[in-house]
Amino acid sequence: MRILTAVLLSAVIAACSSQKPEQAETRKNEEKPVDIRTSVLEKKNIPDWFTLPGNVEAWESVTVSVDLAGTVIKTYAEEGERIAKGSPVISLDTSTYKAAADNSRAALALSEKEYARAKQLYESDAVSKQTYDRALAAFEQAEADLRYNEAQLGKAVLKSPINGWLDRRHVDAGEYVAPGDPVAVIVNTDRMQLIVDVPEKDVRYLHEGTEVDLFEAQVNRDGAAYKGKIVYAAKQADAATKTYRVKLEITGGKEKLRPGMIIRARFLRREYADVFVIPVFSLVDKQEGKVVFVEKDGRAVQIPVSVSAVIGDSAVIEEGLTEGDRLIVKGQQFVADGSKVQAE
């Protein structure tokens, strides 16, 4: 039995060794090709954008508060009305403050006479220097008291510090207010701004004066509806969020916006020029790194690549590829370097 096995093995080895090179080549050519799809490589320019939401704000928004306690006796504008800078918003009952000013005025008149008399006597050596100094101090104090009470009387009428719209009035005539109570909110929407919080990795790409496209925040709204311009980017990050506050002036379409709305701003990181832009899915992960496959003479050729950026569903490759080569974009997961391939 052992002799028969040895004879058969010898016969097989002899048969294999007797095959002609043409027969081996025929077997190699019978390798089944992998179906693939290719795309011709060409260099392009591609911008790298990033988009962030922001809050629309009025260029100016002020809350008017009272400095005095008192009863509101009159309001001068209704919510939604235009109001000019310096125009009255509300006025308080002034009877108490007017009385204080009148008392100060009478006290000043008396102290002025006493000071004049003391001065005349002092110059004639009829009174001491101390008496004269006391009369002068009383006169100066009376002047200060009158200025203070007149200033308080002036605060009884609250005026708008800006041109704008009366957006909110918190009090009506007859209500009592205390010092510090807010009575109205006035906004200036003739100019509008957008406030965006930008991560530290992206703030370096932003520059004052750069034009920016602004978009509706709703889903599936991709058309730029507004325009903006970067006014300022904070030098210091927010301690809690580690983001930088960026202020943009809305330069186009602001008439359609209102403070409090959320819109998106699209910023440019950088623009890649004369680079290869390939589908992300054409990349294959290998132990040594990322590679792509190109088709040459019916064979797959493996090329290691370095990805500079991923923009959407595209990868940016700056070097390593050759323009005009046919990049395998389908079937690349099923080939190896040198595999036989067949384009669809």
mmCIF file of C-alpha atoms in Angstrom:
data_model
loop_
_atom_site.group_PDB
_atom_site.id
_atom_site.type_symbol
_atom_site.label_atom_id
_atom_site.label_comp_id
_atom_site.label_asym_id
_atom_site.label_seq_id
_atom_site.Cartn_x
_atom_site.Cartn_y
_atom_site.Cartn_z
ATOM 1 C CA MET A 1 0.000 0.000 0.000
ATOM 2 C CA ARG A 2 2.812 2.386 0.885
ATOM 3 C CA ILE A 3 4.516 1.551 -2.407
ATOM 4 C CA LEU A 4 1.311 2.389 -4.346
ATOM 5 C CA THR A 5 0.913 5.751 -2.578
ATOM 6 C CA ALA A 6 4.491 6.727 -3.328
ATOM 7 C CA VAL A 7 4.023 5.829 -6.976
ATOM 8 C CA LEU A 8 0.884 7.953 -7.274
ATOM 9 C CA LEU A 9 2.548 10.978 -5.569
ATOM 10 C CA SER A 10 5.501 10.736 -7.910
ATOM 11 C CA ALA A 11 3.155 10.688 -10.867
ATOM 12 C CA VAL A 12 1.355 13.872 -9.686
ATOM 13 C CA ILE A 13 4.632 15.735 -9.152
ATOM 14 C CA ALA A 14 5.826 14.706 -12.545
ATOM 15 C CA ALA A 15 2.625 15.858 -14.175
ATOM 16 C CA CYS A 16 2.829 19.267 -12.501
ATOM 17 C CA SER A 17 6.462 19.735 -13.412
ATOM 18 C CA SER A 18 5.729 18.833 -16.978
ATOM 19 C CA GLN A 19 3.162 21.671 -17.415
ATOM 20 C CA LYS A 20 4.164 24.247 -19.968
ATOM 21 C CA PRO A 21 4.509 28.027 -19.051
ATOM 22 C CA GLU A 22 1.673 28.748 -21.476
ATOM 23 C CA GLN A 23 -0.677 26.597 -19.392
ATOM 24 C CA ALA A 24 0.227 28.467 -16.135
ATOM 25 C CA GLU A 25 -0.351 31.825 -17.844
ATOM 26 C CA THR A 26 -3.708 30.588 -19.075
ATOM 27 C CA ARG A 27 -4.729 29.768 -15.496
ATOM 28 C CA LYS A 28 -3.666 33.272 -14.367
ATOM 29 C CA ASN A 29 -5.675 34.914 -17.099
ATOM 30 C CA GLU A 30 -8.698 32.977 -15.934
ATOM 31 C CA GLU A 31 -8.730 35.066 -12.651
ATOM 32 C CA LYS A 32 -12.198 36.507 -12.251
ATOM 33 C CA PRO A 33 -12.111 40.340 -12.421
ATOM 34 C CA VAL A 34 -13.822 42.506 -9.794
ATOM 35 C CA ASP A 35 -16.546 44.768 -11.136
ATOM 36 C CA ILE A 36 -15.686 48.387 -10.442
ATOM 37 C CA ARG A 37 -16.708 51.906 -11.342
ATOM 38 C CA THR A 38 -14.156 54.655 -11.928
ATOM 39 C CA SER A 39 -13.968 58.436 -12.014
ATOM 40 C CA VAL A 40 -11.265 60.400 -13.804
ATOM 41 C CA LEU A 41 -9.092 62.398 -11.392
ATOM 42 C CA GLU A 42 -8.876 66.130 -12.006
ATOM 43 C CA LYS A 43 -7.762 69.053 -9.901
ATOM 44 C CA LYS A 44 -10.315 71.553 -8.611
ATOM 45 C CA ASN A 45 -10.767 74.487 -6.279
ATOM 46 C CA ILE A 46 -13.011 73.920 -3.269
ATOM 47 C CA PRO A 47 -13.988 76.266 -0.411
ATOM 48 C CA ASP A 48 -14.119 74.950 3.141
ATOM 49 C CA TRP A 49 -17.156 76.512 4.839
ATOM 50 C CA PHE A 50 -18.519 76.153 8.341
ATOM 51 C CA THR A 51 -21.976 77.244 9.444
ATOM 52 C CA LEU A 52 -23.100 78.344 12.911
ATOM 53 C CA PRO A 53 -26.394 79.641 14.336
ATOM 54 C CA GLY A 54 -26.640 83.142 15.743
ATOM 55 C CA ASN A 55 -29.125 85.380 17.541
ATOM 56 C CA VAL A 56 -30.484 88.493 15.861
ATOM 57 C CA GLU A 57 -30.305 91.574 18.067
ATOM 58 C CA ALA A 58 -31.190 95.218 17.676
ATOM 59 C CA TRP A 59 -28.157 97.415 17.201
ATOM 60 C CA GLU A 60 -29.239 99.334 20.313
ATOM 61 C CA SER A 61 -31.599 98.160 23.025
ATOM 62 C CA VAL A 62 -32.036 100.056 26.280
ATOM 63 C CA THR A 63 -34.172 99.574 29.350
ATOM 64 C CA VAL A 64 -35.263 102.888 30.824
ATOM 65 C CA SER A 65 -35.430 102.836 34.637
ATOM 66 C CA VAL A 66 -36.506 105.456 37.152
ATOM 67 C CA ASP A 67 -34.129 107.121 39.598
ATOM 68 C CA LEU A 68 -36.905 108.469 41.828
ATOM 69 C CA ALA A 69 -39.849 107.090 43.749
ATOM 70 C CA GLY A 70 -43.221 108.425 42.775
ATOM 71 C CA THR A 71 -46.490 107.992 40.965
ATOM 72 C CA VAL A 72 -46.664 107.939 37.179
ATOM 73 C CA ILE A 73 -48.899 110.804 36.106
ATOM 74 C CA LYS A 74 -48.448 110.617 32.330
ATOM 75 C CA THR A 75 -47.220 108.323 29.536
ATOM 76 C CA TYR A 76 -46.184 109.824 26.228
ATOM 77 C CA ALA A 77 -46.023 106.886 23.784
ATOM 78 C CA GLU A 78 -47.667 103.559 23.181
ATOM 79 C CA GLU A 79 -45.883 100.300 22.439
ATOM 80 C CA GLY A 80 -44.860 100.085 18.787
ATOM 81 C CA GLU A 81 -44.595 103.844 18.326
ATOM 82 C CA ARG A 82 -41.497 105.552 16.996
ATOM 83 C CA ILE A 83 -39.717 107.627 19.613
ATOM 84 C CA ALA A 84 -36.931 110.155 19.131
ATOM 85 C CA LYS A 85 -33.865 110.577 21.289
ATOM 86 C CA GLY A 86 -34.654 113.045 24.094
ATOM 87 C CA SER A 87 -38.412 112.589 23.815
ATOM 88 C CA PRO A 88 -40.325 111.998 27.091
ATOM 89 C CA VAL A 89 -41.433 108.465 27.889
ATOM 90 C CA ILE A 90 -43.216 108.958 31.230
ATOM 91 C CA SER A 91 -43.420 111.624 33.899
ATOM 92 C CA LEU A 92 -43.785 111.265 37.658
ATOM 93 C CA ASP A 93 -45.643 113.371 40.180
ATOM 94 C CA THR A 94 -43.264 116.280 40.833
ATOM 95 C CA SER A 95 -45.026 118.008 43.716
ATOM 96 C CA THR A 96 -42.613 116.713 46.392
ATOM 97 C CA TYR A 97 -39.512 117.424 44.328
ATOM 98 C CA LYS A 98 -40.792 120.857 43.276
ATOM 99 C CA ALA A 99 -41.357 121.767 46.921
ATOM 100 C CA ALA A 100 -37.823 120.647 47.799
ATOM 101 C CA ALA A 101 -36.430 122.790 44.974
ATOM 102 C CA ASP A 102 -38.479 125.811 46.122
ATOM 103 C CA ASN A 103 -37.187 125.401 49.691
ATOM 104 C CA SER A 104 -33.615 125.205 48.401
ATOM 105 C CA ARG A 105 -34.150 128.313 46.335
ATOM 106 C CA ALA A 106 -35.441 130.256 49.374
ATOM 107 C CA ALA A 107 -32.582 128.969 51.532
ATOM 108 C CA LEU A 108 -30.092 130.045 48.890
ATOM 109 C CA ALA A 109 -31.548 133.550 48.755
ATOM 110 C CA LEU A 110 -31.269 133.889 52.539
ATOM 111 C CA SER A 111 -27.728 132.481 52.736
ATOM 112 C CA GLU A 112 -26.652 134.766 49.916
ATOM 113 C CA LYS A 113 -27.777 137.821 51.883
ATOM 114 C CA GLU A 114 -26.094 136.598 55.057
ATOM 115 C CA TYR A 115 -22.911 135.901 53.150
ATOM 116 C CA ALA A 116 -22.948 139.390 51.586
ATOM 117 C CA ARG A 117 -23.456 140.974 55.035
ATOM 118 C CA ALA A 118 -20.695 138.872 56.608
ATOM 119 C CA LYS A 119 -18.327 139.734 53.793
ATOM 120 C CA GLN A 120 -18.967 143.456 54.229
ATOM 121 C CA LEU A 121 -18.415 143.275 58.015
ATOM 122 C CA TYR A 122 -15.303 141.143 57.618
ATOM 123 C CA GLU A 123 -13.763 143.612 55.192
ATOM 124 C CA SER A 124 -14.336 146.352 57.793
ATOM 125 C CA ASP A 125 -12.901 144.154 60.555
ATOM 126 C CA ALA A 126 -16.290 144.048 62.326
ATOM 127 C CA VAL A 127 -16.475 140.199 62.431
ATOM 128 C CA SER A 128 -13.926 137.428 62.675
ATOM 129 C CA LYS A 129 -12.594 135.348 59.817
ATOM 130 C CA GLN A 130 -14.395 132.342 61.278
ATOM 131 C CA THR A 131 -17.771 134.084 61.028
ATOM 132 C CA TYR A 132 -17.054 135.012 57.439
ATOM 133 C CA ASP A 133 -16.024 131.423 56.559
ATOM 134 C CA ARG A 134 -19.217 130.025 58.075
ATOM 135 C CA ALA A 135 -21.358 132.375 56.024
ATOM 136 C CA LEU A 136 -19.464 131.442 52.845
ATOM 137 C CA ALA A 137 -19.829 127.704 53.550
ATOM 138 C CA ALA A 138 -23.568 128.099 54.198
ATOM 139 C CA PHE A 139 -23.968 129.962 50.926
ATOM 140 C CA GLU A 140 -22.063 127.303 48.946
ATOM 141 C CA GLN A 141 -24.055 124.513 50.612
ATOM 142 C CA ALA A 142 -27.325 126.242 49.695
ATOM 143 C CA GLU A 143 -26.155 126.458 46.066
ATOM 144 C CA ALA A 144 -25.330 122.731 46.060
ATOM 145 C CA ASP A 145 -28.698 121.830 47.621
ATOM 146 C CA LEU A 146 -30.548 123.782 44.947
ATOM 147 C CA ARG A 147 -28.594 122.121 42.154
ATOM 148 C CA TYR A 148 -29.350 118.686 43.637
ATOM 149 C CA ASN A 149 -33.076 119.284 44.055
ATOM 150 C CA GLU A 150 -33.407 120.810 40.609
ATOM 151 C CA ALA A 151 -31.613 117.764 39.178
ATOM 152 C CA GLN A 152 -34.006 115.472 41.050
ATOM 153 C CA LEU A 153 -36.924 117.466 39.685
ATOM 154 C CA GLY A 154 -35.550 116.995 36.170
ATOM 155 C CA LYS A 155 -35.449 113.228 36.654
ATOM 156 C CA ALA A 156 -39.188 113.152 37.126
ATOM 157 C CA VAL A 157 -39.546 113.172 33.344
ATOM 158 C CA LEU A 158 -37.862 110.106 31.812
ATOM 159 C CA LYS A 159 -36.555 110.644 28.279
ATOM 160 C CA SER A 160 -35.453 108.228 25.595
ATOM 161 C CA PRO A 161 -31.648 107.978 25.339
ATOM 162 C CA ILE A 162 -31.795 106.717 21.702
ATOM 163 C CA ASN A 163 -33.831 106.929 18.527
ATOM 164 C CA GLY A 164 -35.945 103.822 18.156
ATOM 165 C CA TRP A 165 -39.230 102.113 18.869
ATOM 166 C CA LEU A 166 -41.046 101.793 22.171
ATOM 167 C CA ASP A 167 -40.987 98.001 22.287
ATOM 168 C CA ARG A 168 -42.333 97.545 25.809
ATOM 169 C CA ARG A 169 -43.842 99.816 28.442
ATOM 170 C CA HIS A 170 -44.021 98.303 31.903
ATOM 171 C CA VAL A 171 -46.123 100.957 33.661
ATOM 172 C CA ASP A 172 -49.292 102.952 33.133
ATOM 173 C CA ALA A 173 -50.481 106.239 34.568
ATOM 174 C CA GLY A 174 -51.378 105.952 38.253
ATOM 175 C CA GLU A 175 -48.824 103.260 39.093
ATOM 176 C CA TYR A 176 -46.240 103.793 41.804
ATOM 177 C CA VAL A 177 -42.582 103.130 40.983
ATOM 178 C CA ALA A 178 -39.475 102.880 43.142
ATOM 179 C CA PRO A 179 -35.882 103.802 42.228
ATOM 180 C CA GLY A 180 -34.441 101.257 39.811
ATOM 181 C CA ASP A 181 -37.788 99.992 38.509
ATOM 182 C CA PRO A 182 -37.742 99.469 34.706
ATOM 183 C CA VAL A 183 -40.496 101.375 32.939
ATOM 184 C CA ALA A 184 -39.806 100.886 29.200
ATOM 185 C CA VAL A 185 -37.688 99.068 26.628
ATOM 186 C CA ILE A 186 -36.597 101.013 23.544
ATOM 187 C CA VAL A 187 -34.918 99.325 20.577
ATOM 188 C CA ASN A 188 -33.221 100.719 17.506
ATOM 189 C CA THR A 189 -33.799 98.310 14.605
ATOM 190 C CA ASP A 190 -32.592 100.702 11.909
ATOM 191 C CA ARG A 191 -29.407 98.667 12.246
ATOM 192 C CA MET A 192 -29.367 94.997 13.197
ATOM 193 C CA GLN A 193 -26.646 92.698 14.449
ATOM 194 C CA LEU A 194 -26.080 88.966 14.661
ATOM 195 C CA ILE A 195 -24.227 87.453 17.618
ATOM 196 C CA VAL A 196 -22.514 84.106 16.974
ATOM 197 C CA ASP A 197 -20.490 81.960 19.393
ATOM 198 C CA VAL A 198 -17.536 80.546 17.443
ATOM 199 C CA PRO A 199 -15.371 77.606 18.635
ATOM 200 C CA GLU A 200 -11.680 78.258 19.233
ATOM 201 C CA LYS A 201 -10.633 76.028 16.308
ATOM 202 C CA ASP A 202 -12.473 78.283 13.846
ATOM 203 C CA VAL A 203 -12.210 81.819 15.253
ATOM 204 C CA ARG A 204 -8.690 82.199 13.802
ATOM 205 C CA TYR A 205 -10.164 82.239 10.298
ATOM 206 C CA LEU A 206 -12.444 85.238 10.942
ATOM 207 C CA HIS A 207 -11.423 88.780 10.091
ATOM 208 C CA GLU A 208 -13.160 92.102 10.644
ATOM 209 C CA GLY A 209 -14.840 93.496 7.535
ATOM 210 C CA THR A 210 -15.348 90.079 5.883
ATOM 211 C CA GLU A 211 -18.686 89.671 4.073
ATOM 212 C CA VAL A 212 -20.761 86.707 5.282
ATOM 213 C CA ASP A 213 -23.813 84.919 3.840
ATOM 214 C CA LEU A 214 -26.715 84.518 6.251
ATOM 215 C CA PHE A 215 -29.434 81.883 5.959
ATOM 216 C CA GLU A 216 -32.801 81.028 7.411
ATOM 217 C CA ALA A 217 -32.517 78.608 10.316
ATOM 218 C CA GLN A 218 -35.371 76.390 9.097
ATOM 219 C CA VAL A 219 -34.573 72.933 7.844
ATOM 220 C CA ASN A 220 -34.081 72.602 4.075
ATOM 221 C CA ARG A 221 -33.657 76.355 3.542
ATOM 222 C CA ASP A 222 -30.302 76.676 1.792
ATOM 223 C CA GLY A 223 -30.628 79.951 -0.107
ATOM 224 C CA ALA A 224 -28.786 82.944 1.292
ATOM 225 C CA ALA A 225 -31.500 85.388 2.299
ATOM 226 C CA TYR A 226 -29.385 88.004 4.041
ATOM 227 C CA LYS A 227 -25.925 89.480 4.069
ATOM 228 C CA GLY A 228 -23.675 90.334 6.970
ATOM 229 C CA LYS A 229 -20.271 91.769 7.762
ATOM 230 C CA ILE A 230 -17.983 90.816 10.629
ATOM 231 C CA VAL A 231 -17.663 93.798 12.965
ATOM 232 C CA TYR A 232 -15.726 92.274 15.838
ATOM 233 C CA ALA A 233 -14.451 88.949 17.161
ATOM 234 C CA ALA A 234 -13.805 88.722 20.903
ATOM 235 C CA LYS A 235 -10.198 88.472 21.982
ATOM 236 C CA GLN A 236 -11.070 86.366 25.016
ATOM 237 C CA ALA A 237 -13.129 83.179 25.173
ATOM 238 C CA ASP A 238 -16.223 82.787 27.309
ATOM 239 C CA ALA A 239 -15.120 81.095 30.513
ATOM 240 C CA ALA A 240 -18.035 78.630 30.524
ATOM 241 C CA THR A 241 -18.398 77.689 26.848
ATOM 242 C CA LYS A 242 -14.838 78.324 25.606
ATOM 243 C CA THR A 243 -16.315 79.996 22.539
ATOM 244 C CA TYR A 244 -15.641 83.473 21.161
ATOM 245 C CA ARG A 245 -18.394 86.061 20.737
ATOM 246 C CA VAL A 246 -18.471 87.335 17.155
ATOM 247 C CA LYS A 247 -20.578 90.361 16.226
ATOM 248 C CA LEU A 248 -21.833 90.846 12.662
ATOM 249 C CA GLU A 249 -23.765 93.750 11.237
ATOM 250 C CA ILE A 250 -26.670 92.562 9.090
ATOM 251 C CA THR A 251 -26.236 94.537 5.883
ATOM 252 C CA GLY A 252 -28.861 92.977 3.614
ATOM 253 C CA GLY A 253 -32.430 91.844 4.286
ATOM 254 C CA LYS A 254 -32.566 93.218 7.830
ATOM 255 C CA GLU A 255 -36.056 94.604 7.255
ATOM 256 C CA LYS A 256 -37.345 91.003 7.327
ATOM 257 C CA LEU A 257 -35.739 90.224 10.682
ATOM 258 C CA ARG A 258 -36.665 90.892 14.279
ATOM 259 C CA PRO A 259 -34.559 90.750 17.447
ATOM 260 C CA GLY A 260 -34.607 87.287 18.978
ATOM 261 C CA MET A 261 -34.720 85.389 15.683
ATOM 262 C CA ILE A 262 -32.138 82.685 14.972
ATOM 263 C CA ILE A 263 -30.370 82.580 11.596
ATOM 264 C CA ARG A 264 -27.263 80.803 10.336
ATOM 265 C CA ALA A 265 -24.009 82.427 9.298
ATOM 266 C CA ARG A 266 -21.683 80.704 6.823
ATOM 267 C CA PHE A 267 -17.999 81.476 7.324
ATOM 268 C CA LEU A 268 -15.032 80.563 5.120
ATOM 269 C CA ARG A 269 -12.191 78.652 6.803
ATOM 270 C CA ARG A 270 -10.013 78.543 3.724
ATOM 271 C CA GLU A 271 -10.193 77.796 0.018
ATOM 272 C CA TYR A 272 -8.202 74.852 -1.337
ATOM 273 C CA ALA A 273 -6.864 75.591 -4.801
ATOM 274 C CA ASP A 274 -5.647 73.085 -7.416
ATOM 275 C CA VAL A 275 -6.340 69.970 -5.325
ATOM 276 C CA PHE A 276 -7.955 66.593 -5.873
ATOM 277 C CA VAL A 277 -11.480 66.349 -4.494
ATOM 278 C CA ILE A 278 -12.575 62.724 -4.173
ATOM 279 C CA PRO A 279 -15.573 61.021 -2.546
ATOM 280 C CA VAL A 280 -14.954 60.111 1.081
ATOM 281 C CA PHE A 281 -16.282 56.627 0.442
ATOM 282 C CA SER A 282 -13.510 55.983 -2.106
ATOM 283 C CA LEU A 283 -10.980 55.942 0.747
ATOM 284 C CA VAL A 284 -9.990 52.547 2.159
ATOM 285 C CA ASP A 285 -8.550 52.130 5.651
ATOM 286 C CA LYS A 286 -5.460 49.964 5.816
ATOM 287 C CA GLN A 287 -3.181 49.157 8.722
ATOM 288 C CA GLU A 288 -0.598 51.545 7.322
ATOM 289 C CA GLY A 289 -3.153 54.339 6.784
ATOM 290 C CA LYS A 290 -5.661 55.501 4.211
ATOM 291 C CA VAL A 291 -5.304 54.442 0.575
ATOM 292 C CA VAL A 292 -7.188 54.714 -2.697
ATOM 293 C CA PHE A 293 -7.147 52.456 -5.727
ATOM 294 C CA VAL A 294 -6.805 53.500 -9.330
ATOM 295 C CA GLU A 295 -7.322 51.310 -12.377
ATOM 296 C CA LYS A 296 -4.366 50.821 -14.722
ATOM 297 C CA ASP A 297 -4.315 48.277 -17.579
ATOM 298 C CA GLY A 298 -7.123 46.262 -16.016
ATOM 299 C CA ARG A 299 -5.473 46.075 -12.602
ATOM 300 C CA ALA A 300 -6.086 47.846 -9.289
ATOM 301 C CA VAL A 301 -3.143 49.920 -8.108
ATOM 302 C CA GLN A 302 -3.010 50.923 -4.428
ATOM 303 C CA ILE A 303 -1.879 54.482 -3.624
ATOM 304 C CA PRO A 304 -1.364 55.785 -0.044
ATOM 305 C CA VAL A 305 -2.865 59.249 0.486
ATOM 306 C CA SER A 306 -2.991 61.962 3.133
ATOM 307 C CA VAL A 307 -6.340 63.701 3.630
ATOM 308 C CA SER A 308 -6.018 67.464 4.121
ATOM 309 C CA ALA A 309 -9.694 68.076 4.910
ATOM 310 C CA VAL A 310 -13.113 66.481 4.744
ATOM 311 C CA ILE A 311 -15.741 68.852 3.335
ATOM 312 C CA GLY A 312 -19.209 67.385 3.355
ATOM 313 C CA ASP A 313 -18.935 64.024 1.575
ATOM 314 C CA SER A 314 -15.683 64.960 -0.179
ATOM 315 C CA ALA A 315 -12.053 64.480 0.856
ATOM 316 C CA VAL A 316 -9.316 66.912 -0.157
ATOM 317 C CA ILE A 317 -6.051 65.318 -1.353
ATOM 318 C CA GLU A 318 -3.264 67.784 -2.111
ATOM 319 C CA GLU A 319 -0.589 65.377 -3.342
ATOM 320 C CA GLY A 320 0.072 61.728 -4.188
ATOM 321 C CA LEU A 321 -2.401 61.376 -7.045
ATOM 322 C CA THR A 322 -1.998 61.935 -10.773
ATOM 323 C CA GLU A 323 -4.417 63.935 -12.870
ATOM 324 C CA GLY A 324 -6.114 61.792 -15.489
ATOM 325 C CA ASP A 325 -5.873 58.534 -13.529
ATOM 326 C CA ARG A 326 -9.064 56.549 -13.074
ATOM 327 C CA LEU A 327 -10.037 56.463 -9.405
ATOM 328 C CA ILE A 328 -12.008 53.403 -8.329
ATOM 329 C CA VAL A 329 -15.160 54.679 -6.623
ATOM 330 C CA LYS A 330 -17.121 51.414 -6.519
ATOM 331 C CA GLY A 331 -15.727 47.992 -5.626
ATOM 332 C CA GLN A 332 -12.618 49.409 -3.966
ATOM 333 C CA GLN A 333 -13.383 47.471 -0.803
ATOM 334 C CA PHE A 334 -13.095 44.167 -2.676
ATOM 335 C CA VAL A 335 -9.750 44.641 -4.422
ATOM 336 C CA ALA A 336 -6.117 44.427 -3.419
ATOM 337 C CA ASP A 337 -3.027 45.866 -5.012
ATOM 338 C CA GLY A 338 -2.713 44.155 -8.404
ATOM 339 C CA SER A 339 -6.224 42.676 -8.450
ATOM 340 C CA LYS A 340 -7.800 42.203 -11.872
ATOM 341 C CA VAL A 341 -10.688 44.608 -12.325
ATOM 342 C CA GLN A 342 -13.360 45.329 -14.885
ATOM 343 C CA ALA A 343 -15.056 48.704 -15.188
ATOM 344 C CA GLU A 344 -18.826 48.717 -15.561
#
